[in-house]
Coordinates of N, CA and C in Angstrom, one line a residue:
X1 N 115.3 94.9 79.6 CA 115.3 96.1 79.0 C 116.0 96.1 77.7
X2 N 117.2 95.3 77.8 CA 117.5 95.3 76.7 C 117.1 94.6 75.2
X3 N 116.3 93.7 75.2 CA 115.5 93.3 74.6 C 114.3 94.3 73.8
X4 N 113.7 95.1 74.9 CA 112.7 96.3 74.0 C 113.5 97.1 73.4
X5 N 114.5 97.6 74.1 CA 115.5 98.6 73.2 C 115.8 97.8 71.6
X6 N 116.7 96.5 71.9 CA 116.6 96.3 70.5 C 115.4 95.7 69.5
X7 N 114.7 95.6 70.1 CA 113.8 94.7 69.2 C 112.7 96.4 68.8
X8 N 112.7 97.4 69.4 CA 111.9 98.1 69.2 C 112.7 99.1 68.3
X9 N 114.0 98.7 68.3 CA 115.0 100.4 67.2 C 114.8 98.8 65.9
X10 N 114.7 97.6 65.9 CA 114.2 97.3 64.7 C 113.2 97.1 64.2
X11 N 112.0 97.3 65.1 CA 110.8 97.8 64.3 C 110.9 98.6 63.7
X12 N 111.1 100.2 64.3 CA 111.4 101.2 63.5 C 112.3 101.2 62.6
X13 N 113.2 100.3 62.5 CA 114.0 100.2 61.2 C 113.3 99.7 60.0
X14 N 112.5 98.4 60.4 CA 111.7 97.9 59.5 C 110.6 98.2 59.2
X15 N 110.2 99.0 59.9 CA 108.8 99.7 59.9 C 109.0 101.0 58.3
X16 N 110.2 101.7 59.0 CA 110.4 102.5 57.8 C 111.0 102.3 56.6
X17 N 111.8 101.1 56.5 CA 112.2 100.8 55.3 C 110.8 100.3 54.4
X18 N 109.6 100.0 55.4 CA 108.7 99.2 54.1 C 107.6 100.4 53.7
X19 N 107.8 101.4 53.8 CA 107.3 102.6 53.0 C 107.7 102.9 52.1
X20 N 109.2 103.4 51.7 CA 109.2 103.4 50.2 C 108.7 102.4 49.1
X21 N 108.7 100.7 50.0 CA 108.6 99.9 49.0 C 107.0 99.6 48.8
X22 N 106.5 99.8 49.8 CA 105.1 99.8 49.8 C 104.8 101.2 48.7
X23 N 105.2 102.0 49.1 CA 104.1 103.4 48.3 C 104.8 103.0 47.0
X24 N 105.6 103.2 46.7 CA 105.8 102.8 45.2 C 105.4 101.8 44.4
X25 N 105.2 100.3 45.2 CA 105.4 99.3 44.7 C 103.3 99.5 44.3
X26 N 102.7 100.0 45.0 CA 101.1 100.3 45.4 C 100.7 101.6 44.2
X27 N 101.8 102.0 43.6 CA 101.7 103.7 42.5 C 102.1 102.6 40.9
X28 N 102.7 101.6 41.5 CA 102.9 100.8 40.6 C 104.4 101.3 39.6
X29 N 105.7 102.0 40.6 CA 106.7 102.3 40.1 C 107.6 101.4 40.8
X30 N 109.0 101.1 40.1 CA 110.2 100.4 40.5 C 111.1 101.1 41.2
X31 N 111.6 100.3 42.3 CA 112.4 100.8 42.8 C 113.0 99.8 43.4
X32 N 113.9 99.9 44.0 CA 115.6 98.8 44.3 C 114.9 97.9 45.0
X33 N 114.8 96.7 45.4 CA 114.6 95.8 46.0 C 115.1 94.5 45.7
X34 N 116.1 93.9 46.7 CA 117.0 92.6 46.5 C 115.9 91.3 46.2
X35 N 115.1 91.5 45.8 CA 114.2 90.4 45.3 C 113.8 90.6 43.9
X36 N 114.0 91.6 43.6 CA 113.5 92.6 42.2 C 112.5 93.6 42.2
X37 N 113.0 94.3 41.3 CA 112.7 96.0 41.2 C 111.4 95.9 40.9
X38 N 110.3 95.1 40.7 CA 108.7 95.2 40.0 C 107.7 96.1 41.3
X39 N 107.2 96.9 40.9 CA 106.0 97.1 41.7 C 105.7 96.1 42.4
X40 N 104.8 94.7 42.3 CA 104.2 93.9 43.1 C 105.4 93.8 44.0
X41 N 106.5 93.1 43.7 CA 107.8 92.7 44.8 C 107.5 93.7 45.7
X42 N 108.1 94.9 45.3 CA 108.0 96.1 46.3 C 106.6 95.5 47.2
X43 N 105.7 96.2 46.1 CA 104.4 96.0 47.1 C 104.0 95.1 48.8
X44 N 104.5 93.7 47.8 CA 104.4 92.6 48.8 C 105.6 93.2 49.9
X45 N 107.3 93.1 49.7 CA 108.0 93.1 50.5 C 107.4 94.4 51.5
X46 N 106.8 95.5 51.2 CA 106.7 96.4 52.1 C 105.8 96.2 53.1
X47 N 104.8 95.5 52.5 CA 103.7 94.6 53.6 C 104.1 94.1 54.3
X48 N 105.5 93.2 54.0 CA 106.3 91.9 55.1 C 106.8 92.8 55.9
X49 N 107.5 94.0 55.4 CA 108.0 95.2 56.4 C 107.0 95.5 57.5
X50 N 105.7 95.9 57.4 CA 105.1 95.9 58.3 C 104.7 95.1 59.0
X51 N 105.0 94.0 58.9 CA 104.2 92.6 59.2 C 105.5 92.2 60.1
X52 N 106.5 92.6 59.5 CA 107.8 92.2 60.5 C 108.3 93.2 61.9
X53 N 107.9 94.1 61.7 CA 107.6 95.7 62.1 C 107.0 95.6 63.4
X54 N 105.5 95.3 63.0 CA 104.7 94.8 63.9 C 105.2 93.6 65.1
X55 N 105.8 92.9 64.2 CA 105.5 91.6 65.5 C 106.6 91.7 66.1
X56 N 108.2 92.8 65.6 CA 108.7 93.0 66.5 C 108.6 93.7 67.6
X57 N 107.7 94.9 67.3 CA 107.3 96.2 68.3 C 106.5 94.9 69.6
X58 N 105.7 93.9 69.1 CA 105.0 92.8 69.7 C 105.8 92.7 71.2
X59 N 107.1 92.0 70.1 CA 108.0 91.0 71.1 C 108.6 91.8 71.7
X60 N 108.8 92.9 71.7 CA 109.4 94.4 72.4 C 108.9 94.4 74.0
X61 N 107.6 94.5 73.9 CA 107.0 94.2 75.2 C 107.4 95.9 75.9
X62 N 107.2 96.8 74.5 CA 107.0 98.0 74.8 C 106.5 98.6 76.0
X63 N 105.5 98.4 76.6 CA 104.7 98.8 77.7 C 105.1 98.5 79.1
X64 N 106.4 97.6 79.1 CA 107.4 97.7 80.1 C 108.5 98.8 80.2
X65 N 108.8 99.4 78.9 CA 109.7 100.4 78.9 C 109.0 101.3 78.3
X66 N 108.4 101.8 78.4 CA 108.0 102.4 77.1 C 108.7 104.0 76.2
X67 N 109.1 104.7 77.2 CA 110.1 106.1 77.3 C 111.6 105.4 76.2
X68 N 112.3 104.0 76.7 CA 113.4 104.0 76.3 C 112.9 103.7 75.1
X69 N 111.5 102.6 74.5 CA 111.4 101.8 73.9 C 111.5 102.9 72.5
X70 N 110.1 103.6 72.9 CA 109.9 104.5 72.1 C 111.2 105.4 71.8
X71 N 112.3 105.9 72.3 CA 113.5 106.5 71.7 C 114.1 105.6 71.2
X72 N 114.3 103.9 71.2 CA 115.1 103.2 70.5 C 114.4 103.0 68.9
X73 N 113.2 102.7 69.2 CA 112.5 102.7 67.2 C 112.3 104.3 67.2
X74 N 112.5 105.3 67.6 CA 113.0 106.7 66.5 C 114.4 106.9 66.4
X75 N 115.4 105.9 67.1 CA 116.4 106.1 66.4 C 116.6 105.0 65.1
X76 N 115.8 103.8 64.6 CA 115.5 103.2 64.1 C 114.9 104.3 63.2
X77 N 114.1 104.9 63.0 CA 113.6 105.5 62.0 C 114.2 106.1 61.1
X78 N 115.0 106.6 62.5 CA 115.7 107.8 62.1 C 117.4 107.1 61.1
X79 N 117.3 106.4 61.5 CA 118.2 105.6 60.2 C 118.0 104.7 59.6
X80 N 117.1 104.6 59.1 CA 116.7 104.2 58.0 C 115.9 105.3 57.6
X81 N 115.8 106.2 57.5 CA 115.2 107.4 56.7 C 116.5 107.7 56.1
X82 N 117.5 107.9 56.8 CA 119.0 109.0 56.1 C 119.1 107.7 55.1
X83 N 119.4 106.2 55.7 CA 119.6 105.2 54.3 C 119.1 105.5 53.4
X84 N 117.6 105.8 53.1 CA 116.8 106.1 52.0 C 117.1 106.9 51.0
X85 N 117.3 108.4 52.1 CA 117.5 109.5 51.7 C 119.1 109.8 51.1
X86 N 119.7 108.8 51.2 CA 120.9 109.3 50.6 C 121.3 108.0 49.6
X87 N 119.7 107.8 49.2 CA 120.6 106.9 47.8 C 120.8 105.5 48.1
X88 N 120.3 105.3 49.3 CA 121.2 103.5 49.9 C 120.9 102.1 49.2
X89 N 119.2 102.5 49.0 CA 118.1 101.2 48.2 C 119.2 100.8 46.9
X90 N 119.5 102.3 46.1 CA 119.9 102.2 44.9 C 121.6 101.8 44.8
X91 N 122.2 102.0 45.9 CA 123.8 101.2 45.8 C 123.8 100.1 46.6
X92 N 122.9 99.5 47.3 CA 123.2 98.4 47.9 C 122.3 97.2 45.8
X93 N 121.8 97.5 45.5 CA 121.2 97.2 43.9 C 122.7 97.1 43.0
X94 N 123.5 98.3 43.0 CA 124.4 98.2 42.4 C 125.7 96.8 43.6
X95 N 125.6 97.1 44.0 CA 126.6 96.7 45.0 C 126.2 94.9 44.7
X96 N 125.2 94.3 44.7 CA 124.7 93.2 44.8 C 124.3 92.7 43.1
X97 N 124.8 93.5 42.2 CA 124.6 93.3 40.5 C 123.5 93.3 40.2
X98 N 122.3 94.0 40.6 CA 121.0 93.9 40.5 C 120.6 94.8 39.6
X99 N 119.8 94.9 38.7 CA 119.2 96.5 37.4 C 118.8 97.5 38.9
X100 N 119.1 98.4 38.3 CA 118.8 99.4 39.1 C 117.6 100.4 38.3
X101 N 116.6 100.7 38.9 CA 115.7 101.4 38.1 C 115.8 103.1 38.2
X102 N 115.1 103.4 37.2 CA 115.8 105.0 36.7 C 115.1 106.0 38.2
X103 N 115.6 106.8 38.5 CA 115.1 107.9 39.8 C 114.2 108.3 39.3

């Protein structure tokens, strides 16, 4: 069990981190990413998000737990949404010397 708990609160981690980078990177605007701030980066990295997302929810083996599984990736979500939402993309950029792109 403990295996789906964590492997499923980091899908939901990864799952939601690759939306900002996906929608923006896909609108074709910059935004923080430790590989570089270009649209395509984003783009691509937010597809890896899902793609990494996916195959952990996989290895999760969800459908053994599925009650705890499911509360472990919404507390996954659920933090990595407040990271988002309070600025994190943009100081972990500063924090690692990277250009930071305008809000």
């Amino acid at each position: 069990m403990t295996q789906a708990l964590l492997l499923s609160f980091l899908a939901g981690l990864m799952g939601t981190n690759g939306i900002p980078h996906f929608v923006l990177g896909i609108t074709a605007r910059e935004y923080p990413n430790l590989t570089g701030n270009s649209p395509v980066r984003n783009a691509v990295g937010g597809v890896g998000a899902f793609v990494i997302a996916g195959l952990l929810a996989f290895w999760a083996h969800i459908g053994d737990h599925p009650r705890a599984a499911g509360i472990a990736a919404l507390v996954g979500v659920l933090v990595m949404t407040v990271f988002h939402a309070r600025g994190g993309a943009y100081r972990l950029n500063v924090r690692f010397g990277k250009p930071v792109p305008e809000r």
